[in-house]
Coordinates of C-alpha atoms in Angstrom, one line a residue:
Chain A
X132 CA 0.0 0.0 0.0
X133 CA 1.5 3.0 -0.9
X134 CA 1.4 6.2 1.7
X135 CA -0.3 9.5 1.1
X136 CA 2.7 11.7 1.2
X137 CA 4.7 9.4 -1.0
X138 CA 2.5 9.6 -3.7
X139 CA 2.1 13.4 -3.3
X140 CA 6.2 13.3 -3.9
X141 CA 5.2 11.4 -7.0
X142 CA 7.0 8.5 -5.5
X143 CA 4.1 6.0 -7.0
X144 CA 6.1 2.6 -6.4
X145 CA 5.5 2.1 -10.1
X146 CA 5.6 4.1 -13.0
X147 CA 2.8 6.6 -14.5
X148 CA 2.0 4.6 -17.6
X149 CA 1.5 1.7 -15.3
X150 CA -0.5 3.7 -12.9
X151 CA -2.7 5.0 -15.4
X152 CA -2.8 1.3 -17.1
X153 CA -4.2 -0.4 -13.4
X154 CA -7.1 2.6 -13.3
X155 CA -8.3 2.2 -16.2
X156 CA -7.1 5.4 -17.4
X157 CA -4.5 7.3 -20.1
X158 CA -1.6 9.2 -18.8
X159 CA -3.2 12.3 -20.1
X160 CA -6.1 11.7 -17.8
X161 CA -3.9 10.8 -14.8
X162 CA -2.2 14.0 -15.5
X163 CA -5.0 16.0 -15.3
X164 CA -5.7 14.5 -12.5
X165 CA -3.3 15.4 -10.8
X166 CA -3.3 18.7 -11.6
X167 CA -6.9 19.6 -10.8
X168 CA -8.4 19.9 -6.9
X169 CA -11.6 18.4 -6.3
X170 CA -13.3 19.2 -10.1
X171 CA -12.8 15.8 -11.5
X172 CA -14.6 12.4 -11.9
X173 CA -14.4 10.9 -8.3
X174 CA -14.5 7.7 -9.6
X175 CA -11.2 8.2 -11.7
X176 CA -9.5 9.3 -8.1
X177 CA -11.2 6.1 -6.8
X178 CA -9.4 4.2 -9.7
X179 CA -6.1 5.2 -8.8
X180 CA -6.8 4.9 -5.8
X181 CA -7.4 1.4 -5.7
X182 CA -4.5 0.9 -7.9
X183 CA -2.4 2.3 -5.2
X184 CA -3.6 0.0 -2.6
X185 CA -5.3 3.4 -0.8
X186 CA -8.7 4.5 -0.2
X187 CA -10.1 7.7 -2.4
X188 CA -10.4 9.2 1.0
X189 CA -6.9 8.2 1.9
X190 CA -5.8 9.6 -1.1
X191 CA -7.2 12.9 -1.4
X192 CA -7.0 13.5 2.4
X193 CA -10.3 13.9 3.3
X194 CA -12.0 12.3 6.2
X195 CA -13.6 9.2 5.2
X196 CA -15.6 8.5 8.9
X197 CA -16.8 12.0 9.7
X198 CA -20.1 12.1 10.8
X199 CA -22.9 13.5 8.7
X200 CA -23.3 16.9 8.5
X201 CA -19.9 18.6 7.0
X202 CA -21.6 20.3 4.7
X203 CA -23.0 23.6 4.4
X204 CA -27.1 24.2 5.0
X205 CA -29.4 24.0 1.7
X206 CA -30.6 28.0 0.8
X207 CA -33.9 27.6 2.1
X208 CA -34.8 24.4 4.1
X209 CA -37.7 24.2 6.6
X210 CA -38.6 20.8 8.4
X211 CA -41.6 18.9 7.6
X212 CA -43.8 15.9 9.6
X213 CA -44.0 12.5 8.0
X214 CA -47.3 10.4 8.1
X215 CA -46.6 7.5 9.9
X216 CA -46.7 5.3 6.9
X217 CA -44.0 6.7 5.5
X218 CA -42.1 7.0 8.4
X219 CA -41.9 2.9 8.4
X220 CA -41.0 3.0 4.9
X221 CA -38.2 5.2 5.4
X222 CA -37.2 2.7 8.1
X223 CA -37.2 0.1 5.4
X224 CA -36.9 -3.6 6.3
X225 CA -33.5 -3.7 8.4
X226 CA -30.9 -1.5 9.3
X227 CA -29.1 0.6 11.8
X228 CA -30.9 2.8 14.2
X229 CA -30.1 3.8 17.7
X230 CA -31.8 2.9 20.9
X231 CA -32.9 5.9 23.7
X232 CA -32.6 4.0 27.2
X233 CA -33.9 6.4 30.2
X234 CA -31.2 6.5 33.4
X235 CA -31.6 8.7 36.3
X236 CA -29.8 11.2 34.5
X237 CA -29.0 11.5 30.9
X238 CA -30.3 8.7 28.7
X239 CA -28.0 6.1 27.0
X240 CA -28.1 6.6 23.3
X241 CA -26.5 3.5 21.5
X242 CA -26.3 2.1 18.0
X243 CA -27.9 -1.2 17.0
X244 CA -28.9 -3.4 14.3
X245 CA -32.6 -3.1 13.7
X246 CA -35.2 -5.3 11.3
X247 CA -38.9 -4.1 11.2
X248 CA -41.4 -6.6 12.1
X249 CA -44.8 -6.2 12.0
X250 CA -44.8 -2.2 12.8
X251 CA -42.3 -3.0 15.5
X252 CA -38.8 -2.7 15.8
X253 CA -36.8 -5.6 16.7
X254 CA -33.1 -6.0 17.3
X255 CA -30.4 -8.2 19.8
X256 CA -28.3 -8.1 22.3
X257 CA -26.1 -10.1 25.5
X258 CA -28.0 -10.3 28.8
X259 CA -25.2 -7.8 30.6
X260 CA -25.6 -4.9 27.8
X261 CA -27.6 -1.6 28.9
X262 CA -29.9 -2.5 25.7
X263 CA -31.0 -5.8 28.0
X264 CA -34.3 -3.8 28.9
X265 CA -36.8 -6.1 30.8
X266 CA -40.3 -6.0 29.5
X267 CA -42.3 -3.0 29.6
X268 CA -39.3 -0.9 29.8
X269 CA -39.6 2.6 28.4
X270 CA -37.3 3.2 25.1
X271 CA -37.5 4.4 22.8
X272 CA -35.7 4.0 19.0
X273 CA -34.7 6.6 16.6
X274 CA -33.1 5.5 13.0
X275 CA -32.3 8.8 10.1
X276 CA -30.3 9.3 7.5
X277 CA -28.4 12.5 5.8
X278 CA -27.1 13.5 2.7
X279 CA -23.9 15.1 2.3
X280 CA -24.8 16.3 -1.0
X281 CA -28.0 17.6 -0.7
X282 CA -27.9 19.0 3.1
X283 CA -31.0 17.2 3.4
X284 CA -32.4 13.8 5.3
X285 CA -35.0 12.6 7.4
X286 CA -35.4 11.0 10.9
X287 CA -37.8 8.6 12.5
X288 CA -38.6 8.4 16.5
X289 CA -40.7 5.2 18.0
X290 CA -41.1 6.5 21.8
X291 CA -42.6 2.9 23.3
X292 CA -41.8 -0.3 25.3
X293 CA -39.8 -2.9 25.3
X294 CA -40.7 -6.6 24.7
X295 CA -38.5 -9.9 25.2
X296 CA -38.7 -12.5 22.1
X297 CA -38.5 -15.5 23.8
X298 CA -40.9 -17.8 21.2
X299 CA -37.6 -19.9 19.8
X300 CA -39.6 -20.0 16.0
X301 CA -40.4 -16.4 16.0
X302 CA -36.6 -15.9 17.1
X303 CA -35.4 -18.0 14.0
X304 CA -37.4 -16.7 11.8
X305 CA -36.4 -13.1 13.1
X306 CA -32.7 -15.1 12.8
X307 CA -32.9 -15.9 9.1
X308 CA -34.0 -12.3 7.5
X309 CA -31.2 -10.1 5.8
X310 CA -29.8 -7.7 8.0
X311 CA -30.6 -10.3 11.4
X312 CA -26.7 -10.7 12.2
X313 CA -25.2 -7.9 14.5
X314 CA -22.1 -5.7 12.4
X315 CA -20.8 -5.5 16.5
X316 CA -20.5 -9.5 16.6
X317 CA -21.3 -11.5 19.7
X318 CA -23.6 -14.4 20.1
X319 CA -26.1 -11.6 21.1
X320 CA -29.1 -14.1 21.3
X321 CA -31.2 -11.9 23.5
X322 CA -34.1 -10.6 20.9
X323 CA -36.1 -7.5 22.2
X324 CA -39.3 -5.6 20.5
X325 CA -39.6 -2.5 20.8
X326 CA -43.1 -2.1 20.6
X327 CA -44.3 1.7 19.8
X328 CA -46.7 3.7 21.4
X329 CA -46.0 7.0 19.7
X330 CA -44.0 7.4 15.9
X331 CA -43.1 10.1 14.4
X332 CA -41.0 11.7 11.7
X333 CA -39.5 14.4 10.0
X334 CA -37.3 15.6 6.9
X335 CA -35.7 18.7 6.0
X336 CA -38.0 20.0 2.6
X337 CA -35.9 22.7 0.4
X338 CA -38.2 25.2 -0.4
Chain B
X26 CA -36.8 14.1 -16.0
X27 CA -37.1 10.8 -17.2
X28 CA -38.6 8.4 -16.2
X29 CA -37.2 5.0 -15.2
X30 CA -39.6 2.7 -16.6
X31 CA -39.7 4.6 -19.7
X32 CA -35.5 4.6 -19.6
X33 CA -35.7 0.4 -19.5
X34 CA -38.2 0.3 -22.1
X35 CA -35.7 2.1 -24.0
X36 CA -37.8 5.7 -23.8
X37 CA -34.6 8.0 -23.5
X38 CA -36.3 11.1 -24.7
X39 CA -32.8 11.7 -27.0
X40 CA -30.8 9.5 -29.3
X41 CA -28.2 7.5 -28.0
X42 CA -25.9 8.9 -29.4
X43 CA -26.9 12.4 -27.3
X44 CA -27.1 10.4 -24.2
X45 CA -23.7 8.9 -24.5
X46 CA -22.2 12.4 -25.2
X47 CA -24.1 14.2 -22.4
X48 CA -22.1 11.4 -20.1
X49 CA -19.0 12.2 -21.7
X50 CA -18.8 8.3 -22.8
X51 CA -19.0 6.7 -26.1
X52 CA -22.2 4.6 -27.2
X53 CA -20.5 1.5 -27.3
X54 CA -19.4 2.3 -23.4
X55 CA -23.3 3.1 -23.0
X56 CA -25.0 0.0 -24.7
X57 CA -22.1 -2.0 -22.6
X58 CA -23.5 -0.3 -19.6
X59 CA -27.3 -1.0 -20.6
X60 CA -26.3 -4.8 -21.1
X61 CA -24.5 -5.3 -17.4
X62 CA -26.1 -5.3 -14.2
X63 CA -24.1 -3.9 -11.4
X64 CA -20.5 -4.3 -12.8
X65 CA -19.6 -1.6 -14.0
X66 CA -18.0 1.8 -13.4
X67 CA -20.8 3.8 -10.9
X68 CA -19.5 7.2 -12.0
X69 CA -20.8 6.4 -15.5
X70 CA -24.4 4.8 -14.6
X71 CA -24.1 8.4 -12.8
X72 CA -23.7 10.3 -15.7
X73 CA -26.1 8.3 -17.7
X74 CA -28.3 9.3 -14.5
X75 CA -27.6 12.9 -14.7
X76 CA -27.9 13.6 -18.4
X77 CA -31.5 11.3 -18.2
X78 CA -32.1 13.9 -15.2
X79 CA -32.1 11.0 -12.6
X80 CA -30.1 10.6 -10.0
X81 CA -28.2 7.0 -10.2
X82 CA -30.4 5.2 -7.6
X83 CA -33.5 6.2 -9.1
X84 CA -31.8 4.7 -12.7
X85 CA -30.9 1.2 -10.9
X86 CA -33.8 1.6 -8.6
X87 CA -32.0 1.3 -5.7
X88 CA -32.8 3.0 -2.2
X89 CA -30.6 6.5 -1.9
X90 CA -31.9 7.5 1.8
X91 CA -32.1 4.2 3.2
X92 CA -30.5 3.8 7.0
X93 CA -27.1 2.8 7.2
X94 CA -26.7 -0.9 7.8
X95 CA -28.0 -2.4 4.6
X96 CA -25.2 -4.4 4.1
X97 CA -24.2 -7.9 5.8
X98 CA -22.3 -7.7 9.0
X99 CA -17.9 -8.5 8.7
X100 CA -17.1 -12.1 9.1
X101 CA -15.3 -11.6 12.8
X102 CA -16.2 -8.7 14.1
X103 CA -15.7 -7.2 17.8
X104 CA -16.7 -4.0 19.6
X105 CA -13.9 -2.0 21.2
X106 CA -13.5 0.8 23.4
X107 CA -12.3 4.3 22.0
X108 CA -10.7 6.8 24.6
X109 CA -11.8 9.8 25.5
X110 CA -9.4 11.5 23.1
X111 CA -10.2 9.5 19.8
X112 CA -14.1 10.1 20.8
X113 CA -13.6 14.4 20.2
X114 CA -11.5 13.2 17.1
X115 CA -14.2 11.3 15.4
X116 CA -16.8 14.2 16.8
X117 CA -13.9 16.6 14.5
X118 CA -15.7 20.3 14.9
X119 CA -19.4 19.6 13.8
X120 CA -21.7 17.4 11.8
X121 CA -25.2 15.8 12.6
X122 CA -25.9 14.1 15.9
X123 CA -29.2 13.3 17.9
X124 CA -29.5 14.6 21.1
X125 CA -30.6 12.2 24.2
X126 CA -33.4 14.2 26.1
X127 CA -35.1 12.4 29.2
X128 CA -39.2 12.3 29.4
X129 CA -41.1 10.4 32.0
X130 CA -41.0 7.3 29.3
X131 CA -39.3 6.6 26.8
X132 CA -36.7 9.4 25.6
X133 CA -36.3 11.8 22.9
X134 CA -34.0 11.3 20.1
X135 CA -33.5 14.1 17.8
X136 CA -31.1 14.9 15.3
X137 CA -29.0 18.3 15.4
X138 CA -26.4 20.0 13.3
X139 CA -23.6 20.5 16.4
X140 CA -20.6 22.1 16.8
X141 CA -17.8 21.0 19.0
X142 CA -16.1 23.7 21.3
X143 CA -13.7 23.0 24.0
X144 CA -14.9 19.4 24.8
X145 CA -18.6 20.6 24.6
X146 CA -21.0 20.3 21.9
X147 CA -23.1 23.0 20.9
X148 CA -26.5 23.2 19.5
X149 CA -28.9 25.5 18.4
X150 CA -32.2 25.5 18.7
X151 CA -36.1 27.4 18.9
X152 CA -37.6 28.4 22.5
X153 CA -40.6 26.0 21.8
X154 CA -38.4 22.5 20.4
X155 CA -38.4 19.9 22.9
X156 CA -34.7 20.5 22.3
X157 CA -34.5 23.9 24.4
X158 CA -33.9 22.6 27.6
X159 CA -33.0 24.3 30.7
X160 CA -29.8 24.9 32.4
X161 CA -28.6 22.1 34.2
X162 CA -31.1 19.8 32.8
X163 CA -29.7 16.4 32.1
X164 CA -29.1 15.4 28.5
X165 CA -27.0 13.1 26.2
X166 CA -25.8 13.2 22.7
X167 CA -24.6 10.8 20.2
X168 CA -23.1 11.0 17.0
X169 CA -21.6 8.5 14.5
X170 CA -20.5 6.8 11.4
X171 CA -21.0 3.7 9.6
X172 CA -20.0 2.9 6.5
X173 CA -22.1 -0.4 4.7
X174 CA -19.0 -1.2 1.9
X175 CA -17.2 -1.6 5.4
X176 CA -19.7 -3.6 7.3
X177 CA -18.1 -1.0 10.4
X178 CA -18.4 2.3 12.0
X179 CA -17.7 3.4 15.2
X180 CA -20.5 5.6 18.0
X181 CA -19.9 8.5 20.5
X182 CA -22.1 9.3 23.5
X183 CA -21.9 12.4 25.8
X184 CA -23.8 12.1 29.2
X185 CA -24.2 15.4 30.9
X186 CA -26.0 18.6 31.1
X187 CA -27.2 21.4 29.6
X188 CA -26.2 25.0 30.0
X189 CA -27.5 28.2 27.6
X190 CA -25.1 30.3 25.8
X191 CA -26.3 33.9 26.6
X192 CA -23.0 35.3 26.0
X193 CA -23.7 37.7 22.6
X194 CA -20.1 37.8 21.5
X195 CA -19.5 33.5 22.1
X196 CA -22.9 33.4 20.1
X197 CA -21.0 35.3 17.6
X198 CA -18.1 33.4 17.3
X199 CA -20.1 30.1 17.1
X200 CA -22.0 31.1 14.4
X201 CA -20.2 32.3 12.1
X202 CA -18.3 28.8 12.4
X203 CA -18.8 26.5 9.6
X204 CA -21.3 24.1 10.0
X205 CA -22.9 26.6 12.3
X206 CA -26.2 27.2 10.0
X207 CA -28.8 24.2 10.7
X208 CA -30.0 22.2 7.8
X209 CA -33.2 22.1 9.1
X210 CA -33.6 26.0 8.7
X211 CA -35.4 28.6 10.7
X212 CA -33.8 31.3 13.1
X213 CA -32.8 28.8 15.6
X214 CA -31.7 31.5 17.7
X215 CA -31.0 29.7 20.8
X216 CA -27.8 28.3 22.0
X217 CA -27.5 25.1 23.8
X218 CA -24.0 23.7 25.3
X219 CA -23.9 19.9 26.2
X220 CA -21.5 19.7 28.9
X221 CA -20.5 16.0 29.2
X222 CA -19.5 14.4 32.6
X223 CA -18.7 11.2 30.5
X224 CA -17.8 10.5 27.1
X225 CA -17.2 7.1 26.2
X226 CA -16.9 5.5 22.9
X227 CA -17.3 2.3 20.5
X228 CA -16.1 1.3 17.4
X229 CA -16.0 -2.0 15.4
X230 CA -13.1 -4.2 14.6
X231 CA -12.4 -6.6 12.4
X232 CA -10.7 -9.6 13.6

């Protein structure tokens, strides 16, 4: 893999024709590349990229696990409800969301894994996690998502209860759908519902 | 705008041959990118999406504002601990988080634009949001990235409480900040500082 600084040296570890040959490019183009800042076809950066072993991110400096939000507000936005409906469309079959768990003081606010079943939301976790909510809890779950590009994005909130899943066929069934296995890992075979009382959504509209 | 039905019944509304040179790409490229499915350059199927007056997603009909967390989870993956330091380096100075805000059930989770300042985050906010809390009121935000090529991502949560920035000259200085203008618009005139007691932070590995 070759480093960032290196290749901004033009100390590629192979030569330009070959560069150029592994993206998918002409040396004119890579050239060009090279020259320009930011006005070119990001997959072409992606291309060399690759071909160096580095990310596009890696490459070009930028930040490649910011949060959302770097850019700059839309000229006229205003926020908008969502009819429920929509707002479980939005949330889609699976996904990731994030779980709001009352404390005596601040809630815990804490990524998970989510599928949708049945106009809840279900996801798992180990017995000694904060997520391990005995039935009837309070929680609540929130899941969004923003658009670097357009400044825009929506949000859902279910404010509700908890439920444990302890029926082993609905828990493999729930087991067997896309998006069932935990990105965090762990055996995490505790299933909870969060079972809504309230849900509500918003987006940003650009008038 | 076309339409994408109408684009896969081969509708274009031009010739192919304006098509391909609206995405800067020859016709044979084009009818090579009409014939695979997925394996191909995306900057072109952009272009072709652009020139059509699509955006890509809506030409493949995939889901653009779908949650993260679509994709499968990494074959051995772990959760880790990130300290206090690498937590305000992922937070950078601002981006999109959801704030954690008690109720007597479940709590709030709301998205905000934020800025970081001296190991606080800042929000703005209106007098009547469920987001204008009082000084010294408990609260908790999170903010954090996941990436679905990656199958990883990593989660920051501040527990803490509020305090309002009076202070005309620091509301000044914060706003004219970037990232300091909400995407969600309106005046948003009031200034909220989370002041964490404990920050703690996640992030998956790969094993």
């Amino acid at each position: 893999m070759a480093d960032r600084a290196a290749v901004r040296r033009g100390q590629l570890g192979m030569t330009e024709g070959e560069l150029a040959r592994r993206a998918g490019m002409s040396v004119a183009y890579l050239r060009r590349l090279w020259l320009l800042d930011g006005d070119f076809d990001p997959s072409a950066v992606r291309r060399v990229a690759e071909a160096l072993g580095m990310t596009a991110e890696e490459l070009t400096g930028g930040r490649p696990d910011a949060p959302e939000g770097q850019s700059v507000a839309a000229p006229h936005p205003a926020l908008s409800q969502l009819p429920e409906g929509e707002c479980w469309e939005r949330l889609g079959t699976h996904g990731i969301g994030r779980l709001g768990l009352p404390t005596r003081a601040a809630p815990l606010v804490l990524p998970v894994n989510y599928l949708v079943d049945a106009r809840t939301v279900v996801y798992r976790t180990e017995p000694e996690s904060p997520a391990a909510v005995t039935a009837g809890a309070p929680l609540s779950f929130e899941a969004d998502h923003f658009d670097d590009r357009s400044s825009g994005g929506w949000s859902v909130l279910l404010t509700g209860t908890a439920d444990r899943i302890s029926d082993p066929a609905a828990v493999r069934a729930l087991a067997a759908r896309p998006g069932a296995r935990p990105w965090a890992g762990g055996p995490r075979n505790l299933w909870i519902r969060v079972v809504p009382v309230q849900v509500s959504g918003r987006y940003i509209r650009h008038l």
